Coordinates of N, CA and C in Angstrom, one line a residue:
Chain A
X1 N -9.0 18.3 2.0 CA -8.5 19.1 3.1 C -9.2 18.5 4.4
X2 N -8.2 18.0 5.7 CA -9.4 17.3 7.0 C -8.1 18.0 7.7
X3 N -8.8 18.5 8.7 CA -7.7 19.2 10.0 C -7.2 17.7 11.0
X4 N -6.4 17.9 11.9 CA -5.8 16.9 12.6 C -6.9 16.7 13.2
X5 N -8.1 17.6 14.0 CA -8.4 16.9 15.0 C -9.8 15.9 14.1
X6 N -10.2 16.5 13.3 CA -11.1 15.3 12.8 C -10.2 14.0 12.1
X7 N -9.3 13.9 12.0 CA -8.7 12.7 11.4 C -8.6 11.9 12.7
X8 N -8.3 12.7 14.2 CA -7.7 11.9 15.4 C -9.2 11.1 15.8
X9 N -10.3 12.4 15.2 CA -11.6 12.0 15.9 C -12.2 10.9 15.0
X10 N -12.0 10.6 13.9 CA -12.0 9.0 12.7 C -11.5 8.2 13.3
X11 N -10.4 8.4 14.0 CA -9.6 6.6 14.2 C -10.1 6.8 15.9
X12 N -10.6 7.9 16.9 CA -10.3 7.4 17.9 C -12.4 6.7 18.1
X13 N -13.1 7.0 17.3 CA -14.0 6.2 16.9 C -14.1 5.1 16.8
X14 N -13.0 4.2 16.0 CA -12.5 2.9 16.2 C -11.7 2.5 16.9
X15 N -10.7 3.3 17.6 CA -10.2 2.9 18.6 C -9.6 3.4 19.4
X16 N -10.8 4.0 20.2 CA -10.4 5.0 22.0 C -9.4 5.2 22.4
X17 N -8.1 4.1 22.5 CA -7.2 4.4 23.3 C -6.1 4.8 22.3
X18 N -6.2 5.3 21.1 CA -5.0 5.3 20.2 C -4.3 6.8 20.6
X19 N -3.5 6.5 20.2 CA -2.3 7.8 20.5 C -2.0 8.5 19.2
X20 N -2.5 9.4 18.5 CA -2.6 9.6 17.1 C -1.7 10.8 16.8
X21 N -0.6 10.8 15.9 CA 0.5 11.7 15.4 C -0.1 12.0 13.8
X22 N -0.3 13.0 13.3 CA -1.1 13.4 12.2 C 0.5 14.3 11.6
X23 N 0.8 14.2 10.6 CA 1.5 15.3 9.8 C 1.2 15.6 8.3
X24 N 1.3 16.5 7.7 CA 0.6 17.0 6.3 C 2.1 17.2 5.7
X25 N 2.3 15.7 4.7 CA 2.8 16.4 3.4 C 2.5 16.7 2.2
X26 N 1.3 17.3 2.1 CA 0.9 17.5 0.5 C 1.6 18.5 0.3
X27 N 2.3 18.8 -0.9 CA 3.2 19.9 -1.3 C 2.6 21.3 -1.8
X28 N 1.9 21.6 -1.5 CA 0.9 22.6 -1.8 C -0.2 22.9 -0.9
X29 N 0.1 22.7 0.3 CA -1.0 23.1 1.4 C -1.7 22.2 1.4
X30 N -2.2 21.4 1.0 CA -3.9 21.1 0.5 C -4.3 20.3 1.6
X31 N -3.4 20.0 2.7 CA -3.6 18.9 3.6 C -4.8 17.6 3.5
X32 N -4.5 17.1 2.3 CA -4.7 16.0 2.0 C -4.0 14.4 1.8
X33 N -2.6 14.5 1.9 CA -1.7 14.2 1.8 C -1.1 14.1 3.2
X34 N -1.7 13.1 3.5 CA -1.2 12.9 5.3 C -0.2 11.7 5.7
X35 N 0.9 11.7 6.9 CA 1.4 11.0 7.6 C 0.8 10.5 8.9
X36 N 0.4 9.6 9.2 CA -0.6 9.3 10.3 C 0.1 7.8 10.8
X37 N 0.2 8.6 11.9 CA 0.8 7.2 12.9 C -0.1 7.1 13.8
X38 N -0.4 5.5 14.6 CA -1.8 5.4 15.4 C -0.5 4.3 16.4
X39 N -0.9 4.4 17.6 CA -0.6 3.6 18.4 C -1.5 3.2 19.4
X40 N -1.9 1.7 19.3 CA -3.1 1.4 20.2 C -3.1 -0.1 20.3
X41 N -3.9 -0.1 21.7 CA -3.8 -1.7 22.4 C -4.8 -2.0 21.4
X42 N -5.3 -1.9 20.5 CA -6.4 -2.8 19.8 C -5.2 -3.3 18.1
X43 N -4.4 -3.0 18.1 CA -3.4 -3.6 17.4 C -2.6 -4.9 17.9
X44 N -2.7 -5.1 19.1 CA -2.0 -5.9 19.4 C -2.5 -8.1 18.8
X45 N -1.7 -8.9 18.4 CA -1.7 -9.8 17.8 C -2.4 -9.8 16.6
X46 N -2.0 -8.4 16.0 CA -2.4 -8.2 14.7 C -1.4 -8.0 13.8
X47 N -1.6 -9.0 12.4 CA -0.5 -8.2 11.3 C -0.4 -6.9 10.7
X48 N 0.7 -6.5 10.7 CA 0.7 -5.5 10.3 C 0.0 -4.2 9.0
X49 N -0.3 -5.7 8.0 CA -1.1 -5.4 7.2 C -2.7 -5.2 8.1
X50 N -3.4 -6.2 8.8 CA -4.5 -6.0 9.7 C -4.6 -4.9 10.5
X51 N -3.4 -4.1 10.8 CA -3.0 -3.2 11.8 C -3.6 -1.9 10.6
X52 N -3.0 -2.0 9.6 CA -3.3 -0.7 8.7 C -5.1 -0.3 7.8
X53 N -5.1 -1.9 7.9 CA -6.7 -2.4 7.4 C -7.5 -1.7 8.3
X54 N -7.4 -1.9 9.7 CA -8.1 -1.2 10.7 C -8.4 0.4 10.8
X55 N -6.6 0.8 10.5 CA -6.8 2.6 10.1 C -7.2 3.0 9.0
X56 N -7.4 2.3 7.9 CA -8.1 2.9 6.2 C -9.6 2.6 7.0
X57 N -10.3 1.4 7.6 CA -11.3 1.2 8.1 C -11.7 2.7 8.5
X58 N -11.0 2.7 9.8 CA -11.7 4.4 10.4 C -11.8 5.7 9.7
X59 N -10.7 5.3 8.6 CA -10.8 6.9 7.7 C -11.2 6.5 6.4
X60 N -12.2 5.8 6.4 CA -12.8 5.0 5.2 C -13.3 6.4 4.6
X61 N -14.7 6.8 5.5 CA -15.3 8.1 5.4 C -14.5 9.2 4.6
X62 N -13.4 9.5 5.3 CA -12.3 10.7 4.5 C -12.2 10.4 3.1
X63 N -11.4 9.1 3.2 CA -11.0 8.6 2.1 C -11.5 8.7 0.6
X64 N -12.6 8.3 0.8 CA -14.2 7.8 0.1 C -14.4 9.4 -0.5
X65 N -14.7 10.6 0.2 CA -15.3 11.9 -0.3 C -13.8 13.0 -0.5
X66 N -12.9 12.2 -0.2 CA -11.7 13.0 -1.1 C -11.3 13.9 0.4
X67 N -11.7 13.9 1.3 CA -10.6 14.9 2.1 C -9.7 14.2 2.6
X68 N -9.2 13.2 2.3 CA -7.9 12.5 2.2 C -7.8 12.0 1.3
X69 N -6.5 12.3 0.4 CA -6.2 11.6 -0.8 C -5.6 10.9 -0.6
X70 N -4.4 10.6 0.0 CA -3.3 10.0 0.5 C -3.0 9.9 1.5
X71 N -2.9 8.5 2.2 CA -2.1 8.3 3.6 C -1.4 7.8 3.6
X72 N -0.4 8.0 4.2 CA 1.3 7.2 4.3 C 1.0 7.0 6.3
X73 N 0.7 5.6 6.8 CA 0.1 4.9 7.9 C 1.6 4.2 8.3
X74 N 1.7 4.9 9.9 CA 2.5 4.1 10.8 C 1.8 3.3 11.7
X75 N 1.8 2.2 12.3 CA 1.0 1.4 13.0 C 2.2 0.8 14.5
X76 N 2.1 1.0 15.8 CA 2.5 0.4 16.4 C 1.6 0.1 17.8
X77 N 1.6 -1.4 18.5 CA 0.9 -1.7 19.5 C 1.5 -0.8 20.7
X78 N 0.7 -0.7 21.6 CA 0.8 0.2 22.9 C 2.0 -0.6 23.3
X79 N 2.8 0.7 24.1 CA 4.5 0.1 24.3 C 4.0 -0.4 25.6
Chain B
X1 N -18.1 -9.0 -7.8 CA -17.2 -8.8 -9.1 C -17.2 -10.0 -10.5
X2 N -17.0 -9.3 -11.6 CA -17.2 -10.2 -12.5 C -16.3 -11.8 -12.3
X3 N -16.8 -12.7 -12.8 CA -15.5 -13.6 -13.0 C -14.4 -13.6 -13.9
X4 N -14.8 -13.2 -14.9 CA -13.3 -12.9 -15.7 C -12.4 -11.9 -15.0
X5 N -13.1 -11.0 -14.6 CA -11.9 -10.2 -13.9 C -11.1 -10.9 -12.9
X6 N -11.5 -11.7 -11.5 CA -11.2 -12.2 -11.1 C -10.4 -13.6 -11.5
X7 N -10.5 -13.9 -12.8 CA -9.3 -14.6 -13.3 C -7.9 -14.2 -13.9
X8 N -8.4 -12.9 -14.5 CA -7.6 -12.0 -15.2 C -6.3 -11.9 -14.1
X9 N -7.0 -11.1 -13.0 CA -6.1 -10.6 -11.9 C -5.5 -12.2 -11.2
X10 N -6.4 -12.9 -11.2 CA -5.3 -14.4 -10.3 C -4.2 -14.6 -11.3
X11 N -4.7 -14.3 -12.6 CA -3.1 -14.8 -13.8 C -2.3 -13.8 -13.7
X12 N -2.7 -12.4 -13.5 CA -1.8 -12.2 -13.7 C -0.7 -11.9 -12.4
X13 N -1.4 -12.3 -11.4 CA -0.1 -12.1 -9.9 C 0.0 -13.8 -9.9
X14 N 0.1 -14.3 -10.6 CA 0.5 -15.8 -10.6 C 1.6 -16.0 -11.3
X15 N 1.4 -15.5 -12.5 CA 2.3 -15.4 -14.0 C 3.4 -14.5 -13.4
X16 N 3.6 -13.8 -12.6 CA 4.7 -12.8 -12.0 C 5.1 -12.3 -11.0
X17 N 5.9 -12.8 -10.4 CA 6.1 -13.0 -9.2 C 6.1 -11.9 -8.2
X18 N 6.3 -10.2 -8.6 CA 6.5 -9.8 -8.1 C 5.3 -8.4 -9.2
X19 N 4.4 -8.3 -8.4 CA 2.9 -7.5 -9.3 C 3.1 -6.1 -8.2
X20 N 3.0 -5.3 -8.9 CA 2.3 -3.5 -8.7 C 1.4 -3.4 -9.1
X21 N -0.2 -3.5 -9.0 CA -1.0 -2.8 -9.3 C -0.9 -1.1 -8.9
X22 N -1.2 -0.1 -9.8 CA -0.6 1.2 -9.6 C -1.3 1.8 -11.0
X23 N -0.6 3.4 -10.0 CA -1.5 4.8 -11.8 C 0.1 5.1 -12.6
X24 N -0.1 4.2 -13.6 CA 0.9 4.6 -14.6 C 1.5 3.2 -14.9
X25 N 3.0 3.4 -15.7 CA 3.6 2.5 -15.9 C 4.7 2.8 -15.0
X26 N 5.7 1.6 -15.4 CA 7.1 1.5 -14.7 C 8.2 3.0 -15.4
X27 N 7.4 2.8 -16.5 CA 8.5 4.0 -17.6 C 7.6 5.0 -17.0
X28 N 6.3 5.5 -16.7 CA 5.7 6.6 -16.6 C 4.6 6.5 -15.5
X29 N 5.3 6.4 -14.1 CA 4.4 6.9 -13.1 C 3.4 7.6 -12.8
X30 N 2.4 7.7 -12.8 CA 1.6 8.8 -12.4 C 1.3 9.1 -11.5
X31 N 1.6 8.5 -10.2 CA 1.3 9.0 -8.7 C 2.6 9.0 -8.1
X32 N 2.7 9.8 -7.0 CA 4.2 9.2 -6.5 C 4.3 7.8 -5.6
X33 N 2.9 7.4 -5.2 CA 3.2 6.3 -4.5 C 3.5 5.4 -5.3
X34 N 2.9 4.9 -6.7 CA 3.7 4.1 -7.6 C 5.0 4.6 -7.6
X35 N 5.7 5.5 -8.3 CA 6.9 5.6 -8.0 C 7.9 5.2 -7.0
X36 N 7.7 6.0 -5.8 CA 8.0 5.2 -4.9 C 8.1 3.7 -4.6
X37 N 6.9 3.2 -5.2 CA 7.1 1.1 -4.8 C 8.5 1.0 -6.2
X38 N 7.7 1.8 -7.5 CA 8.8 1.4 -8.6 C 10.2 1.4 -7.9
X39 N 10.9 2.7 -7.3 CA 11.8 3.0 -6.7 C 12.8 1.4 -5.9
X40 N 11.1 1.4 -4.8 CA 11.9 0.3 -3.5 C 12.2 -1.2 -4.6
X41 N 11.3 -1.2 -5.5 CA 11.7 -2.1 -6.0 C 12.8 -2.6 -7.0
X42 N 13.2 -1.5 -7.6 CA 14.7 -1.2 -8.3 C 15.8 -1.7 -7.3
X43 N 15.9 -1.6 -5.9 CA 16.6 -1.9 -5.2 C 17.1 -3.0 -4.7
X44 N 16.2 -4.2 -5.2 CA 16.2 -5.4 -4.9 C 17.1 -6.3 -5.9
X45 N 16.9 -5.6 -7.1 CA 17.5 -6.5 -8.3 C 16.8 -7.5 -9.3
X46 N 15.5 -7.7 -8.1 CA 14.6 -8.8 -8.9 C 13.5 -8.2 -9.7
X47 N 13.5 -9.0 -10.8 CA 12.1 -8.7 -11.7 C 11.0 -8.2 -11.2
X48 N 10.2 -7.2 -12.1 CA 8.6 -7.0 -11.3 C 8.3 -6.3 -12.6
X49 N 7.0 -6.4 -12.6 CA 5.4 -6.1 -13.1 C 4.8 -5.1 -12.6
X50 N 4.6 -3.7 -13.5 CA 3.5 -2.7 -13.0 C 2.2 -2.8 -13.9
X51 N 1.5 -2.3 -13.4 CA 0.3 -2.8 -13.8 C -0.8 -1.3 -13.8
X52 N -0.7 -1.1 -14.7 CA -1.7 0.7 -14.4 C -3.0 -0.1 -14.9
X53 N -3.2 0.5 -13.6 CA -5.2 0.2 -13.5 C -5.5 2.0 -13.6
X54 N -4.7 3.0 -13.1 CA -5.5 4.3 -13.1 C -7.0 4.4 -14.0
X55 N -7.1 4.0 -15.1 CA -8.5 4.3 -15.7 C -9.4 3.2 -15.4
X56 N -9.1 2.2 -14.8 CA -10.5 0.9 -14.8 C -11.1 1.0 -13.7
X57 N -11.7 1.5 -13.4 CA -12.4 1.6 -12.2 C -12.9 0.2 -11.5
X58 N -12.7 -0.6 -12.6 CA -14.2 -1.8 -12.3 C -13.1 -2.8 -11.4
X59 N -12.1 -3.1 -12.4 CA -11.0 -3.4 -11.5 C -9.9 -3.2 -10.7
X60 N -10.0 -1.8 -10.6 CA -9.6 -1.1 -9.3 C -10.5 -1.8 -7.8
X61 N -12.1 -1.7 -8.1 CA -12.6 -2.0 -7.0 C -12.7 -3.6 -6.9
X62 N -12.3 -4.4 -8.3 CA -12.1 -5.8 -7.8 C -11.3 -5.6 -6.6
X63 N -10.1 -5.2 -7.3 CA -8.7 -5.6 -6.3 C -9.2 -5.2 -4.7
X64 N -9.7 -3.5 -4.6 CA -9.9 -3.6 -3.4 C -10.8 -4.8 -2.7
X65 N -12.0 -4.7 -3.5 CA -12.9 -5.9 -2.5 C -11.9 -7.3 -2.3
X66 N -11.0 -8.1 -3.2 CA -10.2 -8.9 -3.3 C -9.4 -8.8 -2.2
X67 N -8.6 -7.8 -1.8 CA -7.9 -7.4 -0.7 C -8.2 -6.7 0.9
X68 N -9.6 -6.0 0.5 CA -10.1 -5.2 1.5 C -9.0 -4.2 1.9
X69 N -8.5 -3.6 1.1 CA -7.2 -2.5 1.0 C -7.6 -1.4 0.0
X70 N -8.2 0.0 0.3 CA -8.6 0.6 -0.5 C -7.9 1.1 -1.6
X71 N -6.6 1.4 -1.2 CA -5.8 2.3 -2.0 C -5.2 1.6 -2.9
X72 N -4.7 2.5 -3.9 CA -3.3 1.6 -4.8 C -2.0 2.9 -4.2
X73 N -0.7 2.2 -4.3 CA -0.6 0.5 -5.4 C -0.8 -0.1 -4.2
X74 N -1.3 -1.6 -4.8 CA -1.6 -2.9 -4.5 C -0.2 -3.8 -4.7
X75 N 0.6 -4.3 -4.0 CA 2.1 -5.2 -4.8 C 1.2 -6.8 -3.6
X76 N 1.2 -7.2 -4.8 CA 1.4 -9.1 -4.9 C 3.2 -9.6 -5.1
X77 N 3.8 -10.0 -3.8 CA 4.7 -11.4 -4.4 C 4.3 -12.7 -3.8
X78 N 4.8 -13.3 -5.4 CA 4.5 -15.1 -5.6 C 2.9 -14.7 -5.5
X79 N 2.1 -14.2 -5.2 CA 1.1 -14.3 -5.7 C -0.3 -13.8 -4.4
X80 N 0.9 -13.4 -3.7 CA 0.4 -13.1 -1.8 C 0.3 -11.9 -1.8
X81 N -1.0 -10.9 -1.5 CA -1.0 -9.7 -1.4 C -0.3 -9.2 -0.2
X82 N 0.7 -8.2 -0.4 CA 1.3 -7.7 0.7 C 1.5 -6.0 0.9
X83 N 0.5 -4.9 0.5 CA -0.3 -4.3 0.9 C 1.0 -3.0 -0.2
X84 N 1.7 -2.1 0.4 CA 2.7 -1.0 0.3 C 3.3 -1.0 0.8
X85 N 4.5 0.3 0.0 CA 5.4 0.3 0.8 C 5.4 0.4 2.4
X86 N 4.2 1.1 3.1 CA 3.8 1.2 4.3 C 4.0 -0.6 5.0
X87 N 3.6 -1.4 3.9 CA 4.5 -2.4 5.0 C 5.0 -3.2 4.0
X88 N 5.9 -2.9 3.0 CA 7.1 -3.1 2.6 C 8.6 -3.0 3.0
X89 N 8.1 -1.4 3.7 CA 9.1 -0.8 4.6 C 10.2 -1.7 5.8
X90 N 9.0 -1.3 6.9 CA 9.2 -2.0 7.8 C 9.4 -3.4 7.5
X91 N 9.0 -4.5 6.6 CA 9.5 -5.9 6.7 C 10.7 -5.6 6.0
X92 N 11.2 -4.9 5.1 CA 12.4 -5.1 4.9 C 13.9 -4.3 5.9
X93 N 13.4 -3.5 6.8 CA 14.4 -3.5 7.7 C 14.0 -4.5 8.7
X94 N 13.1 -5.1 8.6 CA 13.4 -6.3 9.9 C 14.1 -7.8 9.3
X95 N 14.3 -7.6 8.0 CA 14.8 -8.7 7.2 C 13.8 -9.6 6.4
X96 N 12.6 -9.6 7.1 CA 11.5 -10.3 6.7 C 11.5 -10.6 4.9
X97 N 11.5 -9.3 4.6 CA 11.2 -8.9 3.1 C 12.2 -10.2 2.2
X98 N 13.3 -9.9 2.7 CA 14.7 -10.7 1.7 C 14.5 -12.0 1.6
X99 N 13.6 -12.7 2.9 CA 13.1 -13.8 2.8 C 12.7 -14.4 1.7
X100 N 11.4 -13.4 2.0 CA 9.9 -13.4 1.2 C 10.2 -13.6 -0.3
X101 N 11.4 -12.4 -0.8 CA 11.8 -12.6 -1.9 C 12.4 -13.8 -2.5
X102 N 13.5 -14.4 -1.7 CA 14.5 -15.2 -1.8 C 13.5 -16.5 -2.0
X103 N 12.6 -16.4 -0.9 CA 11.3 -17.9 -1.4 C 10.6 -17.9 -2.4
X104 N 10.1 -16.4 -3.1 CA 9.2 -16.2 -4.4 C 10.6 -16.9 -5.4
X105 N 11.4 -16.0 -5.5 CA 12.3 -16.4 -6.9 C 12.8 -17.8 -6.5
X106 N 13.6 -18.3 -5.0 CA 13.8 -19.5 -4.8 C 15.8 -18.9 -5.0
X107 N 16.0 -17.5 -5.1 CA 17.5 -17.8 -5.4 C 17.7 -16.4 -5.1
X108 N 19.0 -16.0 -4.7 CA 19.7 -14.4 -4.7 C 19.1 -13.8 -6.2
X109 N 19.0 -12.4 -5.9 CA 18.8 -11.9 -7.2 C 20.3 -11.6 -8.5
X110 N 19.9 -12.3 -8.8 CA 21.1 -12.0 -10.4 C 21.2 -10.9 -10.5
X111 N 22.5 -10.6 -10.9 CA 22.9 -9.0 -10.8 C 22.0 -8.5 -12.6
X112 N 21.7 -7.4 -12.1 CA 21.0 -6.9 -13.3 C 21.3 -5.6 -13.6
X113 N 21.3 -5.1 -14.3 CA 22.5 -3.8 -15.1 C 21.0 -3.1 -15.1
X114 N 21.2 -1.8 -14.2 CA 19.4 -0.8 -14.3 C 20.5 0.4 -15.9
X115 N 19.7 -0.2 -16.9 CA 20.3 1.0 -17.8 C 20.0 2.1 -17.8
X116 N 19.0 2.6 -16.4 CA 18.6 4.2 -16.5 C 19.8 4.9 -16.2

């Protein structure tokens, strides 16, 4: 279970200027099972795989002690 | 990581062009994100390989240290880690994917009869 703002406060740790969209589909409440889209100038001339490496990077922490089981990661450079 | 493991896994995303590492099999999913890659990959037509690591821990964490990608599934084609559906997705609506395929096998996919 991690509320939005500590998931926004994980990635904006690694990267200050991200624009962070959080949604919970675990089918049973458990809000562990998240949609997480990040948008930030620190993605830019990165692959897209590198782009997602970055966001498991910042929510390594979550990841690691179970209050994220699952992320389903949208990644796009600042428009 | 040990060395055998590390050869184990080069043969076997070598030996098969198109690898899922994932929790379950192709007949018996256990997570939905396997399912799901099983899914996108029914769609293509081409052969693929699941590979349930769910109980090895030891080579679970090869793959990650090998990849630096925490999670499973893990999908190798031709032998190139290329992460999930999260970016299986997107390269195949930008076309990228059909490529990537078409260079692994070297040819259109042969129509193949899904007897489910």
């Amino acid at each position: 279970m991690i509320d939005d703002a500590s998931v926004i406060e994980l990635i904006h740790a690694h990267m200050p200027d991200a624009r962070v969209e959080v949604a919970d589909w675990s089918s049973f409440g458990t809000r562990d099972h998240l949609n997480v889209t990040v948008v930030s100038s620190a993605f830019s001339g990165k692959t897209r795989l590198d782009q997602h490496r970055m966001v498991y990077a910042a929510l390594g922490e979550a990841l690691k002690d179970g209050r994220i089981h699952a992320v389903q990661i949208k990644t796009s450079e600042l428009e | 990581m040990s060395q055998n493991l590390q050869e184990e896994i080069q043969n076997e995303i070598t030996a098969t062009k198109i690898v899922v590492y994932g929790k379950g099999t192709k007949d018996a999913p256990r997570c939905g994100f396997t399912m799901e890659t099983i899914e996108f990959f029914n769609k293509f037509g081409y052969p693929f390989e699941v590979i349930d690591v769910l109980e090895n821990m030891e080579k679970r964490e090869a793959l990650s240290s090998m990849t630096n990608w925490p999670t499973l599934p893990k999908v190798f084609i031709g032998g190139k880690f290329y992460g999930d559906t999260d970016i299986l997705g997107p390269m195949e609506e930008s076309g990228e994917l059909k490529d990537v395929l078409a260079g692994a096998f070297g040819s259109e996919p042969k129509a193949t009869i899904n007897l489910r």
